[in-house]
Amino acid sequence: MKISIIGTGYVGIVTGACFAELGHDVTCVDVDEERVAKINKGEPPVYEENLDEILRKNVAEGRLRGTLDLKQAVLDTDVSFISVGTPSGLLDYIDLKYVEEVSKGIGEALKDKDVYHLIVVKSTVVPGTTEHSVLPLLEKHSGKKAGRDFGLAMNPEFLREGKAIEDFMKPDRIVIGAIDDHSMKILEELYKSFDCPIVKTNPRTAEMIKYATNSFLVTKISFINEIGNICKQLGIDVYDVAKGLSMDSRISPKFLRAGLGFGGSCFPKDVKALVGKAKEVYYRPIVLNAALELNETQPLRMVELLERKTNSLKGLDVVVLGLAFKPGTDDMREAPSIKIIQNLIKRGAVVHAADPKALKEARRIFGLHENLHLYEKAEEAVKHGDYVLIVTEWDEFRNKELYRNKVVIDGRRIEEAKIAREYEGVCW
Ligand code: NAD
């Protein structure tokens, strides 16, 4: 199939590269010239494990290219996936401006296209968006009719950054919410080589399945962190509790690692967006708000524990291991490291932070700051301070030598760190 992917962030470029790898002809569209130039050189615009290899191969073999020209991409392909960002907007509402801009652009291109085209929303959008925002914009700007002249579907993405290729190629399930049978059939054909169940539904249910999934996972993380916070006060190891808990066949063992809480580009913004959508229909979500509230304060517990050990952080050299919101990515969106570093600096500490991938992002977020020093290697960072905070569980940090004679506060349960002179977990 000839596919265009609009928006080449984590989701777009992984989707594009994987479809090309499966033999489809893929055109990746973005407004960012640098990203498009990189794609055409076979270089991934974002860091993702194994992506460089697949991208290089498919660009070299002519199955994948980048372009700034949305209209031509729509004219030249059969299916367009919208995978632009859907950031948090004001208050708890989702900002749909990129999705709307692209819907308008696709609509304008469709005006000059005589054959049927399928548009698929892959961006995470609140229930109702595909039918009530995307569809009217496509019809308005194309002068054509949805279901007759073009198809429309919502196909949420569940990939995890760091494991994105694996998750795309071997998903637990594929969810397709289509406005009609024809749109559904095209997507079933596209995904027919995938060995997993396909949930066939309408667009708003597909949109809700994505939000319900992330909201459930977020609630599970905040739940185990809360149990961890209570356990710590009672002298109980929450990891032993989680082990016992996870043996209950009704509870999956995943997402039961207590620690610093969640970050990233999806969990916080998606749950906030669902809270915002619920407010629109006059419902105040109690569980979701509580999960978010606990997550706000969890990273700061680390700074409080450090302050309790040292009395004052003024002038203290503190080593922070990990900037990315999780290992395997350079993404720092809503990373707990941001809150921790800002708080340490506010209290007068001098921070020496290390991360193998996220330094460029960290420079963009923090700019130049006299009390923040960045290192690619943890070995370099630990030379500058005796107090070490473990914030991201990179494999590079599973090295006992980093912690010898140090005072460690661990947010991620790194066993090797227990060799420290003084070791304490954030909730154990
Ligand atoms: P991103 O912010 O990394 O990338 C978005 C891309 O869209 C950027 O390259 C940007 O330049 C481009 N863009 C913006 N406006 C454009 C336009 N008018 N035309 C063409 N390109 C345009 O986003 P992401 O992390 O890939 O997420 C995309 C969507 O997928 C979001 O809705 C997100 O919630 C969802 N999602 C993300 C993940 C994840 O792990 N990152 C997982 C599942 C779902």
JSON list of N, CA, C and O in Angstrom, two decimals, residues 339-356:
[
{"chain": "A", "resi": 339, "resn": "LYS", "atom": "N", "xyz": [11.60, 18.09, 37.81]},
{"chain": "A", "resi": 339, "resn": "LYS", "atom": "CA", "xyz": [11.12, 18.59, 39.11]},
{"chain": "A", "resi": 339, "resn": "LYS", "atom": "C", "xyz": [12.22, 18.47, 40.17]},
{"chain": "A", "resi": 339, "resn": "LYS", "atom": "O", "xyz": [12.43, 19.37, 40.97]},
{"chain": "A", "resi": 340, "resn": "ILE", "atom": "N", "xyz": [12.93, 17.34, 40.16]},
{"chain": "A", "resi": 340, "resn": "ILE", "atom": "CA", "xyz": [13.95, 17.10, 41.17]},
{"chain": "A", "resi": 340, "resn": "ILE", "atom": "C", "xyz": [15.08, 18.12, 41.03]},
{"chain": "A", "resi": 340, "resn": "ILE", "atom": "O", "xyz": [15.49, 18.76, 42.01]},
{"chain": "A", "resi": 341, "resn": "ILE", "atom": "N", "xyz": [15.55, 18.32, 39.81]},
{"chain": "A", "resi": 341, "resn": "ILE", "atom": "CA", "xyz": [16.67, 19.24, 39.60]},
{"chain": "A", "resi": 341, "resn": "ILE", "atom": "C", "xyz": [16.25, 20.68, 39.92]},
{"chain": "A", "resi": 341, "resn": "ILE", "atom": "O", "xyz": [16.98, 21.41, 40.60]},
{"chain": "A", "resi": 342, "resn": "GLN", "atom": "N", "xyz": [15.08, 21.07, 39.46]},
{"chain": "A", "resi": 342, "resn": "GLN", "atom": "CA", "xyz": [14.62, 22.45, 39.75]},
{"chain": "A", "resi": 342, "resn": "GLN", "atom": "C", "xyz": [14.54, 22.66, 41.25]},
{"chain": "A", "resi": 342, "resn": "GLN", "atom": "O", "xyz": [14.95, 23.71, 41.77]},
{"chain": "A", "resi": 343, "resn": "ASN", "atom": "N", "xyz": [14.04, 21.65, 41.97]},
{"chain": "A", "resi": 343, "resn": "ASN", "atom": "CA", "xyz": [13.89, 21.77, 43.41]},
{"chain": "A", "resi": 343, "resn": "ASN", "atom": "C", "xyz": [15.23, 21.82, 44.13]},
{"chain": "A", "resi": 343, "resn": "ASN", "atom": "O", "xyz": [15.42, 22.58, 45.07]},
{"chain": "A", "resi": 344, "resn": "LEU", "atom": "N", "xyz": [16.17, 20.99, 43.65]},
{"chain": "A", "resi": 344, "resn": "LEU", "atom": "CA", "xyz": [17.51, 20.98, 44.26]},
{"chain": "A", "resi": 344, "resn": "LEU", "atom": "C", "xyz": [18.16, 22.35, 44.09]},
{"chain": "A", "resi": 344, "resn": "LEU", "atom": "O", "xyz": [18.75, 22.91, 45.02]},
{"chain": "A", "resi": 345, "resn": "ILE", "atom": "N", "xyz": [18.06, 22.89, 42.87]},
{"chain": "A", "resi": 345, "resn": "ILE", "atom": "CA", "xyz": [18.70, 24.18, 42.58]},
{"chain": "A", "resi": 345, "resn": "ILE", "atom": "C", "xyz": [18.04, 25.29, 43.40]},
{"chain": "A", "resi": 345, "resn": "ILE", "atom": "O", "xyz": [18.71, 26.16, 43.97]},
{"chain": "A", "resi": 346, "resn": "LYS", "atom": "N", "xyz": [16.71, 25.21, 43.49]},
{"chain": "A", "resi": 346, "resn": "LYS", "atom": "CA", "xyz": [15.98, 26.22, 44.28]},
{"chain": "A", "resi": 346, "resn": "LYS", "atom": "C", "xyz": [16.46, 26.22, 45.73]},
{"chain": "A", "resi": 346, "resn": "LYS", "atom": "O", "xyz": [16.54, 27.26, 46.38]},
{"chain": "A", "resi": 347, "resn": "ARG", "atom": "N", "xyz": [16.83, 25.04, 46.23]},
{"chain": "A", "resi": 347, "resn": "ARG", "atom": "CA", "xyz": [17.28, 24.96, 47.63]},
{"chain": "A", "resi": 347, "resn": "ARG", "atom": "C", "xyz": [18.79, 25.17, 47.76]},
{"chain": "A", "resi": 347, "resn": "ARG", "atom": "O", "xyz": [19.38, 24.88, 48.80]},
{"chain": "A", "resi": 348, "resn": "GLY", "atom": "N", "xyz": [19.44, 25.58, 46.67]},
{"chain": "A", "resi": 348, "resn": "GLY", "atom": "CA", "xyz": [20.85, 25.99, 46.75]},
{"chain": "A", "resi": 348, "resn": "GLY", "atom": "C", "xyz": [21.87, 24.92, 46.39]},
{"chain": "A", "resi": 348, "resn": "GLY", "atom": "O", "xyz": [23.07, 25.16, 46.50]},
{"chain": "A", "resi": 349, "resn": "ALA", "atom": "N", "xyz": [21.42, 23.71, 45.98]},
{"chain": "A", "resi": 349, "resn": "ALA", "atom": "CA", "xyz": [22.38, 22.65, 45.66]},
{"chain": "A", "resi": 349, "resn": "ALA", "atom": "C", "xyz": [23.06, 22.91, 44.31]},
{"chain": "A", "resi": 349, "resn": "ALA", "atom": "O", "xyz": [22.53, 23.64, 43.46]},
{"chain": "A", "resi": 350, "resn": "VAL", "atom": "N", "xyz": [24.24, 22.31, 44.15]},
{"chain": "A", "resi": 350, "resn": "VAL", "atom": "CA", "xyz": [24.93, 22.34, 42.86]},
{"chain": "A", "resi": 350, "resn": "VAL", "atom": "C", "xyz": [24.74, 20.94, 42.27]},
{"chain": "A", "resi": 350, "resn": "VAL", "atom": "O", "xyz": [25.17, 19.95, 42.86]},
{"chain": "A", "resi": 351, "resn": "VAL", "atom": "N", "xyz": [24.09, 20.86, 41.11]},
{"chain": "A", "resi": 351, "resn": "VAL", "atom": "CA", "xyz": [23.68, 19.57, 40.57]},
{"chain": "A", "resi": 351, "resn": "VAL", "atom": "C", "xyz": [24.63, 19.09, 39.48]},
{"chain": "A", "resi": 351, "resn": "VAL", "atom": "O", "xyz": [24.98, 19.86, 38.57]},
{"chain": "A", "resi": 352, "resn": "HIS", "atom": "N", "xyz": [25.04, 17.82, 39.59]},
{"chain": "A", "resi": 352, "resn": "HIS", "atom": "CA", "xyz": [25.87, 17.18, 38.56]},
{"chain": "A", "resi": 352, "resn": "HIS", "atom": "C", "xyz": [25.02, 16.03, 38.01]},
{"chain": "A", "resi": 352, "resn": "HIS", "atom": "O", "xyz": [24.86, 15.01, 38.68]},
{"chain": "A", "resi": 353, "resn": "ALA", "atom": "N", "xyz": [24.45, 16.23, 36.82]},
{"chain": "A", "resi": 353, "resn": "ALA", "atom": "CA", "xyz": [23.50, 15.24, 36.31]},
{"chain": "A", "resi": 353, "resn": "ALA", "atom": "C", "xyz": [24.08, 14.48, 35.12]},
{"chain": "A", "resi": 353, "resn": "ALA", "atom": "O", "xyz": [24.72, 15.07, 34.25]},
{"chain": "A", "resi": 354, "resn": "ALA", "atom": "N", "xyz": [23.82, 13.17, 35.10]},
{"chain": "A", "resi": 354, "resn": "ALA", "atom": "CA", "xyz": [24.33, 12.35, 34.00]},
{"chain": "A", "resi": 354, "resn": "ALA", "atom": "C", "xyz": [23.21, 11.61, 33.29]},
{"chain": "A", "resi": 354, "resn": "ALA", "atom": "O", "xyz": [22.25, 11.16, 33.93]},
{"chain": "A", "resi": 355, "resn": "ASP", "atom": "N", "xyz": [23.33, 11.50, 31.98]},
{"chain": "A", "resi": 355, "resn": "ASP", "atom": "CA", "xyz": [22.39, 10.70, 31.20]},
{"chain": "A", "resi": 355, "resn": "ASP", "atom": "C", "xyz": [23.06, 10.32, 29.89]},
{"chain": "A", "resi": 355, "resn": "ASP", "atom": "O", "xyz": [23.66, 11.17, 29.23]},
{"chain": "A", "resi": 356, "resn": "PRO", "atom": "N", "xyz": [22.96, 9.04, 29.48]},
{"chain": "A", "resi": 356, "resn": "PRO", "atom": "CA", "xyz": [23.65, 8.64, 28.25]},
{"chain": "A", "resi": 356, "resn": "PRO", "atom": "C", "xyz": [23.00, 9.17, 26.97]},
{"chain": "A", "resi": 356, "resn": "PRO", "atom": "O", "xyz": [23.63, 9.19, 25.92]}
]
